[in-house]
Short mmCIF file of C-alpha atoms and ligand atoms in Angstrom, two decimals:
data_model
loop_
_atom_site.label_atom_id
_atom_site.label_comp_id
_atom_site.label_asym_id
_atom_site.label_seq_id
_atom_site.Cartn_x
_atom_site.Cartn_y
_atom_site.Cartn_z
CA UNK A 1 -3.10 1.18 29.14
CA UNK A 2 0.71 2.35 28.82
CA UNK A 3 2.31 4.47 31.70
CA UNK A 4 2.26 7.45 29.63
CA UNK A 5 -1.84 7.31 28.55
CA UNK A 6 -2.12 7.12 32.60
CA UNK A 7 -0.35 10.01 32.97
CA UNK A 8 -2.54 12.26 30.78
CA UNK A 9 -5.17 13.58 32.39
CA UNK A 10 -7.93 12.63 30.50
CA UNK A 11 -7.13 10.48 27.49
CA UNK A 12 -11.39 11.13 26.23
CA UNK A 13 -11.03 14.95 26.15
CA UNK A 14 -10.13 16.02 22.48
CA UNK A 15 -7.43 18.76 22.34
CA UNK A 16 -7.66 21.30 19.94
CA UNK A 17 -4.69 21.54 17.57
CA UNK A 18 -3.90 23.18 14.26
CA UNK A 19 -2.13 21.54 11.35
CA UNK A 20 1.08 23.30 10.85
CA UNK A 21 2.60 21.00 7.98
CA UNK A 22 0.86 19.33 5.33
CA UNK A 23 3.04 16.71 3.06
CA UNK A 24 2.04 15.09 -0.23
CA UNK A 25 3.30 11.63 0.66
CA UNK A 26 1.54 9.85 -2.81
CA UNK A 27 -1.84 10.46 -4.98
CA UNK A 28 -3.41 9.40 -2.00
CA UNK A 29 -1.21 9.38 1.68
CA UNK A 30 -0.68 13.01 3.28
CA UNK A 31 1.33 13.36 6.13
CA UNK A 32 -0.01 15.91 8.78
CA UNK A 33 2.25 17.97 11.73
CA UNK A 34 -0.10 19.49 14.44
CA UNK A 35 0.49 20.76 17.31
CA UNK A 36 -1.91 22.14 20.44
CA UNK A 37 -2.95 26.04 21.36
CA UNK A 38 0.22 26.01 23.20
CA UNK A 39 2.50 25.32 20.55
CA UNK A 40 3.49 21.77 22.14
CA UNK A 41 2.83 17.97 21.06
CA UNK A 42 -0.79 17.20 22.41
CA UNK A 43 0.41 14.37 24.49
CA UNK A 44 3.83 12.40 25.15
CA UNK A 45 3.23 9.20 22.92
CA UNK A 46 5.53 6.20 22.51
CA UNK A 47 6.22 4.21 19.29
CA UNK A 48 3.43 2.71 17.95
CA UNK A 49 0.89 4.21 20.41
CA UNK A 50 -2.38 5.38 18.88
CA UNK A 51 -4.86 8.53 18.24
CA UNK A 52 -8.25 9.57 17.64
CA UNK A 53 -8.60 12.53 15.70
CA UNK A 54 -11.45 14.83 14.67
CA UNK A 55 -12.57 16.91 11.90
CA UNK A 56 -15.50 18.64 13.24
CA UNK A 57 -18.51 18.01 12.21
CA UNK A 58 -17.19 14.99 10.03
CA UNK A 59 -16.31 12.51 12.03
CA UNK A 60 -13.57 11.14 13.70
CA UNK A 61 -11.04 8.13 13.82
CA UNK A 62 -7.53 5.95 14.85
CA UNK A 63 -4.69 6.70 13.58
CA UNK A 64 -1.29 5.79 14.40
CA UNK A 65 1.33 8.38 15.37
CA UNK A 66 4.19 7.99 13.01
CA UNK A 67 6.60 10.39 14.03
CA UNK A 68 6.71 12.94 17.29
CA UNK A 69 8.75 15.61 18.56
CA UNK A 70 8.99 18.41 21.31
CA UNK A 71 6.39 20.72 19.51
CA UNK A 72 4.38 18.12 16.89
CA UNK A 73 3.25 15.13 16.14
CA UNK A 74 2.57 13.53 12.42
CA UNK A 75 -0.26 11.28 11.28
CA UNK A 76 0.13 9.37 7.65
CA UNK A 77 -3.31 9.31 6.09
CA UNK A 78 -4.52 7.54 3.25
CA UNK A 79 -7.60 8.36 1.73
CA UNK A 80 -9.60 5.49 2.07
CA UNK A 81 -13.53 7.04 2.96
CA UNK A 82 -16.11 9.82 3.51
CA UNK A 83 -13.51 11.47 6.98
CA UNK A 84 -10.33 10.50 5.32
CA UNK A 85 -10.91 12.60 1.94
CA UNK A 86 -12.58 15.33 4.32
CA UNK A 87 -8.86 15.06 6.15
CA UNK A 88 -7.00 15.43 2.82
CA UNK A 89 -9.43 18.96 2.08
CA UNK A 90 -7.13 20.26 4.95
CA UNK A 91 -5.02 23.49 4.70
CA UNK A 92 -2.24 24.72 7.13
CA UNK A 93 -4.23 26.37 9.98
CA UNK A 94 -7.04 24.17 10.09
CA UNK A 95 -8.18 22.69 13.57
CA UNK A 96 -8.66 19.20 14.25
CA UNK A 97 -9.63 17.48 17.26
CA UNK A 98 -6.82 14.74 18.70
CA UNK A 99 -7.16 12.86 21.88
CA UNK A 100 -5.20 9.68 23.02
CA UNK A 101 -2.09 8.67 23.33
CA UNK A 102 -4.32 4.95 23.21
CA UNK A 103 -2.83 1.31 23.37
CA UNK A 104 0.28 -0.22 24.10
CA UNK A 105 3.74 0.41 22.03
CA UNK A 106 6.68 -1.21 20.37
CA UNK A 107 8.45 -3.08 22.71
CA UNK A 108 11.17 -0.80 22.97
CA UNK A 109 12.99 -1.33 26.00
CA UNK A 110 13.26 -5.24 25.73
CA UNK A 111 14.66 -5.00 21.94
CA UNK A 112 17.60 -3.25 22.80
CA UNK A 113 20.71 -4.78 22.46
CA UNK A 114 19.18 -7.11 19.14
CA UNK A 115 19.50 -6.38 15.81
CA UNK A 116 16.26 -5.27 14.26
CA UNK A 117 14.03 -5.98 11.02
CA UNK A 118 11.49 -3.97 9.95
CA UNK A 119 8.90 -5.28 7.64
CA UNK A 120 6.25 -3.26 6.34
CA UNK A 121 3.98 -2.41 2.77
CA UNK A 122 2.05 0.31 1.60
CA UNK A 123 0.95 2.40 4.27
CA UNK A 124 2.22 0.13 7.24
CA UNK A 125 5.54 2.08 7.30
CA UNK A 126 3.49 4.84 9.35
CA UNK A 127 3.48 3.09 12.60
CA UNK A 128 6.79 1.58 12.74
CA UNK A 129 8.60 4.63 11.05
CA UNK A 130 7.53 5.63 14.76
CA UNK A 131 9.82 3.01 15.97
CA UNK A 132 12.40 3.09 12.64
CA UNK A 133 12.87 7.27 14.72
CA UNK A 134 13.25 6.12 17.76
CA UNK A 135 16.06 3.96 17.09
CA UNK A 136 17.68 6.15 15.05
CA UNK A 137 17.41 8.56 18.75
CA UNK A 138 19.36 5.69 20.49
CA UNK A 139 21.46 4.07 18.38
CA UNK A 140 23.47 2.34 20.40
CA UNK A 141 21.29 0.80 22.40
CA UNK A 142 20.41 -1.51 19.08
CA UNK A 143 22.45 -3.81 16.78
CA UNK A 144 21.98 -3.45 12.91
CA UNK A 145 18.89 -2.29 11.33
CA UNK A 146 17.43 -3.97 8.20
CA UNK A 147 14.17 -2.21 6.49
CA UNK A 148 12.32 -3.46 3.65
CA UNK A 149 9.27 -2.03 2.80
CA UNK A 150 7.15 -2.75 -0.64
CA UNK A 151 4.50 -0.69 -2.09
CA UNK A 152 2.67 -0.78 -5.22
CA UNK A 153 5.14 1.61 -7.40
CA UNK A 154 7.77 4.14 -6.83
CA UNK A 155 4.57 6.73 -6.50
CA UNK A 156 3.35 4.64 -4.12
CA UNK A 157 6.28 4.72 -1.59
CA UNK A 158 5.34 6.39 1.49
CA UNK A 159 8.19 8.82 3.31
CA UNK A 160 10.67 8.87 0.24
CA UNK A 161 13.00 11.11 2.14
CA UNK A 162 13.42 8.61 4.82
CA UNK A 163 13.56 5.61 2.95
CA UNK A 164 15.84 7.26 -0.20
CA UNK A 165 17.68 9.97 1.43
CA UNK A 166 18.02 10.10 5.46
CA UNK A 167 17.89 6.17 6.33
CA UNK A 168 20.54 5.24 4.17
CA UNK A 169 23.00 7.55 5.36
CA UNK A 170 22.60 6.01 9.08
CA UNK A 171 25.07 3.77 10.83
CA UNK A 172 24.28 0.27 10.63
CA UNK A 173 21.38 0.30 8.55
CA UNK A 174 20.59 -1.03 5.08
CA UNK A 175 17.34 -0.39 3.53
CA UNK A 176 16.00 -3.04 1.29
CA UNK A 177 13.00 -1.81 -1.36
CA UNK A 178 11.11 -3.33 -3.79
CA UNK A 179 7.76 -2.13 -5.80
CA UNK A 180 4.87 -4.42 -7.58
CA UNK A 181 5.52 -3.11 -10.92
CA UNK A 182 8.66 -1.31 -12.25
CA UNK A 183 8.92 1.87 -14.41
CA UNK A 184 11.35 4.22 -15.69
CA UNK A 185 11.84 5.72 -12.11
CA UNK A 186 12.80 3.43 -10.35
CA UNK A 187 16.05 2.03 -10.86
CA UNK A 188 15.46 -0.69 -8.00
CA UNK A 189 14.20 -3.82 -6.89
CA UNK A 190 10.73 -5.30 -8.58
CA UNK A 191 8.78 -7.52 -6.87
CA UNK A 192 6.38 -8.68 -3.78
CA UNK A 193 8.15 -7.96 -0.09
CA UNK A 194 7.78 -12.07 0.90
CA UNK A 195 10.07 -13.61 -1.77
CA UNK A 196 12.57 -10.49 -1.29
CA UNK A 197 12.42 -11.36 2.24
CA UNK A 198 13.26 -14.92 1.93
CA UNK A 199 15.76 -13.86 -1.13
CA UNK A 200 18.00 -11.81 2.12
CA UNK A 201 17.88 -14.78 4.08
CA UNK A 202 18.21 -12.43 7.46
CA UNK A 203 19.41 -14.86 10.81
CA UNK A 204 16.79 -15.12 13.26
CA UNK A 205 19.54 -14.95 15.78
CA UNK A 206 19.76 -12.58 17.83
CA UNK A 207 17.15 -10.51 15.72
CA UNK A 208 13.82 -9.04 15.68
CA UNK A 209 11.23 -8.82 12.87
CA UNK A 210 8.77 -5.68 13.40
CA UNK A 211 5.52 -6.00 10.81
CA UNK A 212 3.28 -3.97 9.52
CA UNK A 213 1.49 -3.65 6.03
CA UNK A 214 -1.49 -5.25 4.18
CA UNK A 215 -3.24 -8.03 5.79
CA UNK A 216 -2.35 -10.38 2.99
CA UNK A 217 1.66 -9.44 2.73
CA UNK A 218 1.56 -9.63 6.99
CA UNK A 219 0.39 -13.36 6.55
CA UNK A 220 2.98 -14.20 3.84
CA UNK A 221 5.47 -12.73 5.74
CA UNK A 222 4.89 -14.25 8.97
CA UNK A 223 5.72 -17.41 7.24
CA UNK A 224 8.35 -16.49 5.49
CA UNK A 225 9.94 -15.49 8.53
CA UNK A 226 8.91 -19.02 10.27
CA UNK A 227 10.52 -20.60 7.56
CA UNK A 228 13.76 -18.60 7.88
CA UNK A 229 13.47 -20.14 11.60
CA UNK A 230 12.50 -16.90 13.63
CA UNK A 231 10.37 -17.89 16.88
CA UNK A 232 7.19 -16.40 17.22
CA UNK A 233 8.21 -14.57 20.02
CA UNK A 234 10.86 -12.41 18.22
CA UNK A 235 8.25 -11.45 15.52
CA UNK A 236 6.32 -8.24 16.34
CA UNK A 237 3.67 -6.88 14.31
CA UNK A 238 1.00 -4.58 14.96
CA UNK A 239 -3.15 -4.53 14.24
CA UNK A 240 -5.54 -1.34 13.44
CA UNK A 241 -9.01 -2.31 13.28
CA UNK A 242 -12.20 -0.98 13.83
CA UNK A 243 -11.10 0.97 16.36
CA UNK A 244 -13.88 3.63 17.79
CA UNK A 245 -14.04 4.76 21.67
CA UNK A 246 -9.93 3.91 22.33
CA UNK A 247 -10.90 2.66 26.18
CA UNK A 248 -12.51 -0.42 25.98
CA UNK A 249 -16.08 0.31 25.94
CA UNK A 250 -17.64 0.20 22.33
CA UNK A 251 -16.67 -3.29 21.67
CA UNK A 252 -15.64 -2.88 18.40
CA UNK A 253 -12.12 -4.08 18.36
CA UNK A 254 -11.97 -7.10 20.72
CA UNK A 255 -10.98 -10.52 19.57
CA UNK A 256 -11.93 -13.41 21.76
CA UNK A 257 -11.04 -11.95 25.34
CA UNK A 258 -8.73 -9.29 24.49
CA UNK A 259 -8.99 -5.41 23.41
CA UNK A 260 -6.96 -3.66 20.39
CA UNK A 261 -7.04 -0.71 21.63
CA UNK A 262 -5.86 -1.39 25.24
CA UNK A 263 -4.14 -4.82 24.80
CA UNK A 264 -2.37 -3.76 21.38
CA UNK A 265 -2.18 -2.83 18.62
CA UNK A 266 1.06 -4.44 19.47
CA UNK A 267 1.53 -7.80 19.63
CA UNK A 268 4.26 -10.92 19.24
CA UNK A 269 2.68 -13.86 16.74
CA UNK A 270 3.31 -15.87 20.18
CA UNK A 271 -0.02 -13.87 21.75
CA UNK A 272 -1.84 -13.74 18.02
CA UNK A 273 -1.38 -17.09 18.03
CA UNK A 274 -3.55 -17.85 21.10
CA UNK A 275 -6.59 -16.01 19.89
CA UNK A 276 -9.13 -16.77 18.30
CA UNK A 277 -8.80 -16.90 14.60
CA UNK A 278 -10.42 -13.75 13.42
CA UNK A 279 -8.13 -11.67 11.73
S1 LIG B 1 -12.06 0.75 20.38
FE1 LIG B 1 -13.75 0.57 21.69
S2 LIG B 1 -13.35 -1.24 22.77
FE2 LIG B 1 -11.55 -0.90 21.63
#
Protein backbone atom coordinates (compact mmCIF):
# COMPACT_ATOMS: atom_id res chain seq x y z
CA UNK A 1 0.00 0.00 0.00
CA UNK A 2 1.41 3.58 -1.07
CA UNK A 3 2.66 6.06 1.70
CA UNK A 4 -0.25 8.17 1.23
CA UNK A 5 -3.20 5.15 1.67
CA UNK A 6 -1.06 4.61 5.09
CA UNK A 7 -1.51 7.85 6.01
CA UNK A 8 -5.34 7.93 5.88
CA UNK A 9 -6.81 6.84 8.69
CA UNK A 10 -8.92 4.28 7.65
CA UNK A 11 -8.80 3.53 3.94
CA UNK A 12 -12.41 0.95 4.61
CA UNK A 13 -14.50 3.83 6.04
CA UNK A 14 -16.59 5.40 3.11
CA UNK A 15 -16.67 9.25 3.22
CA UNK A 16 -19.62 10.94 2.37
CA UNK A 17 -19.27 13.39 -0.53
CA UNK A 18 -21.57 15.25 -2.88
CA UNK A 19 -21.12 15.55 -6.62
CA UNK A 20 -20.52 19.12 -7.40
CA UNK A 21 -19.81 18.79 -11.29
CA UNK A 22 -21.29 16.52 -13.63
CA UNK A 23 -19.67 16.42 -17.39
CA UNK A 24 -21.09 14.75 -20.50
CA UNK A 25 -17.81 13.24 -21.65
CA UNK A 26 -19.69 10.92 -24.71
CA UNK A 27 -23.24 8.99 -25.11
CA UNK A 28 -21.94 6.98 -22.53
CA UNK A 29 -18.61 8.37 -20.20
CA UNK A 30 -19.58 11.17 -17.51
CA UNK A 31 -17.04 12.72 -15.65
CA UNK A 32 -17.91 13.37 -11.89
CA UNK A 33 -16.19 16.28 -9.32
CA UNK A 34 -17.02 15.48 -5.59
CA UNK A 35 -15.86 16.63 -2.85
CA UNK A 36 -16.41 15.67 1.18
CA UNK A 37 -18.84 17.54 3.96
CA UNK A 38 -15.94 19.73 4.41
CA UNK A 39 -15.60 21.05 1.11
CA UNK A 40 -12.06 19.26 0.60
CA UNK A 41 -10.79 16.22 -1.69
CA UNK A 42 -11.76 13.00 0.35
CA UNK A 43 -8.23 11.82 0.49
CA UNK A 44 -4.67 12.92 -0.96
CA UNK A 45 -4.35 10.41 -3.98
CA UNK A 46 -1.42 10.04 -6.38
CA UNK A 47 -1.58 9.34 -10.16
CA UNK A 48 -3.08 6.35 -10.97
CA UNK A 49 -4.15 5.42 -7.41
CA UNK A 50 -7.61 3.92 -7.07
CA UNK A 51 -11.31 4.31 -5.42
CA UNK A 52 -14.27 2.59 -4.33
CA UNK A 53 -17.29 4.46 -4.59
CA UNK A 54 -20.91 4.02 -3.49
CA UNK A 55 -24.31 4.77 -4.56
CA UNK A 56 -26.35 3.76 -1.70
CA UNK A 57 -28.33 1.20 -1.80
CA UNK A 58 -26.93 0.20 -5.36
CA UNK A 59 -23.86 -0.96 -5.04
CA UNK A 60 -20.51 0.00 -5.15
CA UNK A 61 -17.16 -0.23 -7.19
CA UNK A 62 -13.21 0.77 -8.45
CA UNK A 63 -12.65 3.41 -10.16
CA UNK A 64 -9.64 5.21 -11.03
CA UNK A 65 -9.09 8.84 -10.01
CA UNK A 66 -8.43 10.78 -13.13
CA UNK A 67 -7.86 14.12 -12.08
CA UNK A 68 -7.53 15.78 -8.31
CA UNK A 69 -7.21 19.03 -6.81
CA UNK A 70 -7.23 20.98 -3.39
CA UNK A 71 -11.13 20.78 -3.04
CA UNK A 72 -12.21 17.67 -5.65
CA UNK A 73 -11.52 14.83 -7.17
CA UNK A 74 -13.00 13.42 -10.73
CA UNK A 75 -13.97 9.89 -11.67
CA UNK A 76 -14.57 9.04 -15.66
CA UNK A 77 -17.44 6.58 -15.81
CA UNK A 78 -18.65 4.64 -18.54
CA UNK A 79 -21.80 3.03 -18.41
CA UNK A 80 -21.10 -0.40 -18.66
CA UNK A 81 -23.88 -2.24 -15.91
CA UNK A 82 -26.77 -2.24 -13.39
CA UNK A 83 -24.31 0.61 -10.66
CA UNK A 84 -22.75 2.34 -13.56
CA UNK A 85 -26.16 3.53 -15.30
CA UNK A 86 -27.49 4.07 -11.58
CA UNK A 87 -24.11 6.49 -11.43
CA UNK A 88 -25.03 8.27 -14.71
CA UNK A 89 -28.97 8.95 -13.00
CA UNK A 90 -26.81 11.37 -10.82
CA UNK A 91 -27.60 15.14 -10.38
CA UNK A 92 -25.36 17.87 -8.78
CA UNK A 93 -25.97 17.42 -5.01
CA UNK A 94 -26.28 13.86 -4.89
CA UNK A 95 -24.20 11.84 -2.20
CA UNK A 96 -22.05 9.07 -2.95
CA UNK A 97 -19.98 7.03 -0.82
CA UNK A 98 -15.90 7.12 -1.74
CA UNK A 99 -13.27 5.43 0.25
CA UNK A 100 -9.61 4.61 -0.81
CA UNK A 101 -6.98 6.16 -2.04
CA UNK A 102 -6.17 2.00 -2.96
CA UNK A 103 -3.04 0.58 -4.87
CA UNK A 104 0.11 1.75 -5.97
CA UNK A 105 0.68 4.80 -8.63
CA UNK A 106 2.50 5.91 -11.71
CA UNK A 107 5.93 5.79 -11.15
CA UNK A 108 6.34 9.32 -10.89
CA UNK A 109 9.38 10.12 -9.20
CA UNK A 110 11.71 7.65 -11.17
CA UNK A 111 10.35 9.02 -14.73
CA UNK A 112 11.53 12.31 -14.27
CA UNK A 113 14.10 13.55 -16.27
CA UNK A 114 12.78 11.01 -19.51
CA UNK A 115 10.73 11.91 -22.11
CA UNK A 116 7.30 10.39 -21.84
CA UNK A 117 4.63 8.45 -24.09
CA UNK A 118 1.34 8.04 -23.27
CA UNK A 119 -0.67 5.38 -24.87
CA UNK A 120 -4.16 4.90 -24.20
CA UNK A 121 -7.94 4.01 -26.06
CA UNK A 122 -11.34 4.53 -25.23
CA UNK A 123 -11.80 5.03 -21.73
CA UNK A 124 -8.08 4.25 -20.63
CA UNK A 125 -7.22 7.99 -20.89
CA UNK A 126 -8.97 8.29 -17.30
CA UNK A 127 -6.18 6.92 -15.31
CA UNK A 128 -3.23 8.28 -16.96
CA UNK A 129 -4.88 11.77 -17.71
CA UNK A 130 -4.09 11.49 -13.81
CA UNK A 131 -0.52 11.31 -14.68
CA UNK A 132 -0.84 13.40 -18.33
CA UNK A 133 -1.90 16.50 -14.97
CA UNK A 134 0.66 15.84 -13.04
CA UNK A 135 3.25 16.43 -15.48
CA UNK A 136 1.81 19.21 -16.81
CA UNK A 137 2.23 20.47 -12.60
CA UNK A 138 6.03 19.84 -13.02
CA UNK A 139 7.10 20.36 -16.20
CA UNK A 140 10.42 20.54 -15.92
CA UNK A 141 11.12 17.80 -14.15
CA UNK A 142 10.16 15.74 -17.61
CA UNK A 143 11.49 15.76 -21.22
CA UNK A 144 8.90 15.86 -24.15
CA UNK A 145 5.51 14.49 -23.92
CA UNK A 146 3.94 12.44 -26.76
CA UNK A 147 0.02 11.36 -26.34
CA UNK A 148 -1.87 9.30 -28.62
CA UNK A 149 -5.01 8.12 -27.68
CA UNK A 150 -7.71 6.25 -30.15
CA UNK A 151 -11.29 5.81 -29.58
CA UNK A 152 -14.03 4.58 -31.62
CA UNK A 153 -15.15 8.12 -33.29
CA UNK A 154 -14.77 11.73 -32.63
CA UNK A 155 -18.03 11.17 -30.16
CA UNK A 156 -16.23 8.73 -28.64
CA UNK A 157 -13.16 10.79 -27.48
CA UNK A 158 -13.04 11.10 -23.87
CA UNK A 159 -11.79 14.74 -22.28
CA UNK A 160 -12.01 16.73 -25.69
CA UNK A 161 -10.92 19.86 -23.94
CA UNK A 162 -7.73 18.32 -22.89
CA UNK A 163 -6.89 16.45 -25.79
CA UNK A 164 -8.21 19.40 -28.51
CA UNK A 165 -7.84 22.52 -26.62
CA UNK A 166 -5.53 22.65 -23.30
CA UNK A 167 -2.81 19.82 -24.19
CA UNK A 168 -1.84 21.21 -27.30
CA UNK A 169 -1.10 24.52 -26.16
CA UNK A 170 1.59 22.99 -23.57
CA UNK A 171 5.34 23.16 -23.89
CA UNK A 172 6.84 20.20 -25.27
CA UNK A 173 3.96 18.21 -26.02
CA UNK A 174 2.39 16.90 -29.22
CA UNK A 175 -0.76 15.06 -29.13
CA UNK A 176 -1.21 12.38 -31.68
CA UNK A 177 -5.17 11.18 -32.35
CA UNK A 178 -6.71 8.89 -34.39
CA UNK A 179 -10.51 7.38 -34.42
CA UNK A 180 -11.84 3.80 -35.90
CA UNK A 181 -14.04 5.34 -38.37
CA UNK A 182 -13.95 8.92 -39.79
CA UNK A 183 -16.85 11.40 -40.35
CA UNK A 184 -17.49 14.84 -41.25
CA UNK A 185 -16.14 16.05 -37.78
CA UNK A 186 -13.26 15.08 -37.60
CA UNK A 187 -10.77 16.51 -39.74
CA UNK A 188 -7.96 14.07 -38.28
CA UNK A 189 -6.26 10.96 -38.25
CA UNK A 190 -8.36 7.51 -39.11
CA UNK A 191 -7.29 4.48 -37.95
CA UNK A 192 -6.35 1.79 -35.03
CA UNK A 193 -3.73 3.38 -32.24
CA UNK A 194 -0.97 0.24 -33.02
CA UNK A 195 -0.15 0.99 -36.69
CA UNK A 196 -0.25 4.92 -35.83
CA UNK A 197 2.09 4.03 -33.18
CA UNK A 198 4.54 2.22 -35.24
CA UNK A 199 3.74 4.92 -38.21
CA UNK A 200 5.62 7.79 -35.39
CA UNK A 201 8.37 5.56 -34.95
CA UNK A 202 9.01 7.25 -31.24
CA UNK A 203 12.98 6.28 -29.87
CA UNK A 204 12.90 4.07 -27.03
CA UNK A 205 15.80 6.06 -25.78
CA UNK A 206 15.65 7.74 -23.13
CA UNK A 207 11.71 7.37 -23.13
CA UNK A 208 8.85 5.96 -21.41
CA UNK A 209 5.64 4.37 -22.79
CA UNK A 210 2.61 4.71 -20.17
CA UNK A 211 -0.55 2.27 -21.36
CA UNK A 212 -3.78 2.09 -20.82
CA UNK A 213 -6.93 1.19 -23.00
CA UNK A 214 -8.77 -1.98 -24.21
CA UNK A 215 -7.29 -5.24 -23.44
CA UNK A 216 -6.89 -6.07 -27.09
CA UNK A 217 -5.19 -2.49 -28.28
CA UNK A 218 -2.83 -2.90 -24.75
CA UNK A 219 -1.56 -6.30 -26.30
CA UNK A 220 -0.98 -4.85 -29.82
CA UNK A 221 0.66 -2.13 -28.45
CA UNK A 222 2.96 -3.76 -26.19
CA UNK A 223 4.39 -5.23 -29.26
CA UNK A 224 4.47 -2.60 -31.24
CA UNK A 225 6.47 -0.91 -28.81
CA UNK A 226 8.89 -4.18 -28.49
CA UNK A 227 9.31 -3.95 -31.99
CA UNK A 228 10.23 -0.24 -31.98
CA UNK A 229 13.00 -1.70 -29.41
CA UNK A 230 11.60 -0.28 -26.01
CA UNK A 231 12.68 -2.67 -22.97
CA UNK A 232 10.08 -3.98 -20.97
CA UNK A 233 11.13 -2.12 -18.19
CA UNK A 234 10.45 1.37 -19.69
CA UNK A 235 6.86 0.27 -20.66
CA UNK A 236 4.25 1.03 -17.95
CA UNK A 237 0.78 0.14 -18.17
CA UNK A 238 -1.83 -0.26 -15.74
CA UNK A 239 -4.73 -3.20 -14.90
CA UNK A 240 -8.47 -2.71 -13.41
CA UNK A 241 -10.06 -5.89 -12.76
CA UNK A 242 -12.45 -7.32 -10.64
CA UNK A 243 -11.57 -5.31 -8.08
CA UNK A 244 -14.03 -5.58 -4.79
CA UNK A 245 -12.69 -5.11 -1.01
CA UNK A 246 -9.38 -2.74 -2.22
CA UNK A 247 -7.13 -4.50 0.81
CA UNK A 248 -6.38 -7.77 -0.11
CA UNK A 249 -8.96 -9.86 1.38
CA UNK A 250 -11.79 -10.89 -1.15
CA UNK A 251 -9.49 -12.55 -3.53
CA UNK A 252 -10.90 -11.35 -6.44
CA UNK A 253 -8.11 -9.62 -8.19
CA UNK A 254 -4.96 -11.70 -7.54
CA UNK A 255 -2.95 -13.26 -10.29
CA UNK A 256 -0.63 -16.05 -9.36
CA UNK A 257 0.98 -14.57 -6.04
CA UNK A 258 0.32 -11.03 -6.41
CA UNK A 259 -2.72 -8.50 -5.59
CA UNK A 260 -4.18 -5.68 -8.07
CA UNK A 261 -5.30 -3.78 -5.75
CA UNK A 262 -2.24 -3.57 -3.42
CA UNK A 263 0.58 -4.65 -5.82
CA UNK A 264 -0.85 -2.47 -8.85
CA UNK A 265 -2.78 -1.55 -10.84
CA UNK A 266 0.56 -0.34 -11.91
CA UNK A 267 2.92 -2.31 -13.36
CA UNK A 268 6.19 -2.45 -15.95
CA UNK A 269 5.63 -5.48 -18.75
CA UNK A 270 9.06 -6.58 -16.93
CA UNK A 271 6.74 -7.71 -13.63
CA UNK A 272 3.56 -8.75 -16.08
CA UNK A 273 5.82 -10.72 -17.65
CA UNK A 274 6.64 -12.97 -14.65
CA UNK A 275 3.08 -13.85 -13.86
CA UNK A 276 1.15 -16.14 -14.64
CA UNK A 277 -0.58 -15.80 -17.91
CA UNK A 278 -4.05 -14.76 -17.01
CA UNK A 279 -4.83 -11.58 -18.33
S1 LIG B 1 -9.84 -6.36 -4.47
FE1 LIG B 1 -10.03 -7.78 -2.87
S2 LIG B 1 -8.14 -8.79 -2.87
FE2 LIG B 1 -7.88 -7.19 -4.29
Amino acid sequence: MSEIAKKNTNPLLPQLCKVINIKEETADVKTFRVTNAKGHKPFAVLPGQLCMLSYLGVGEAMFSVTASEESWLELAIKKTGLLTEALHELNIGDTVGLRGPYGNHFPIEEAKGNHLLFISGGIGLAPVRSFIRYVFEQRTAYGDIDIVYGARSYDDLVFKEDLLENWPQKPHTKLHITVDKGSTNWQGHVGFVPPYLEERAFSPENRLAILCGPPIMIDMCLQSLSKMGFADKNIITTLEMRMQCGIGKCGRCNIGSKYICLDGPVFTLEELRQLPQEL
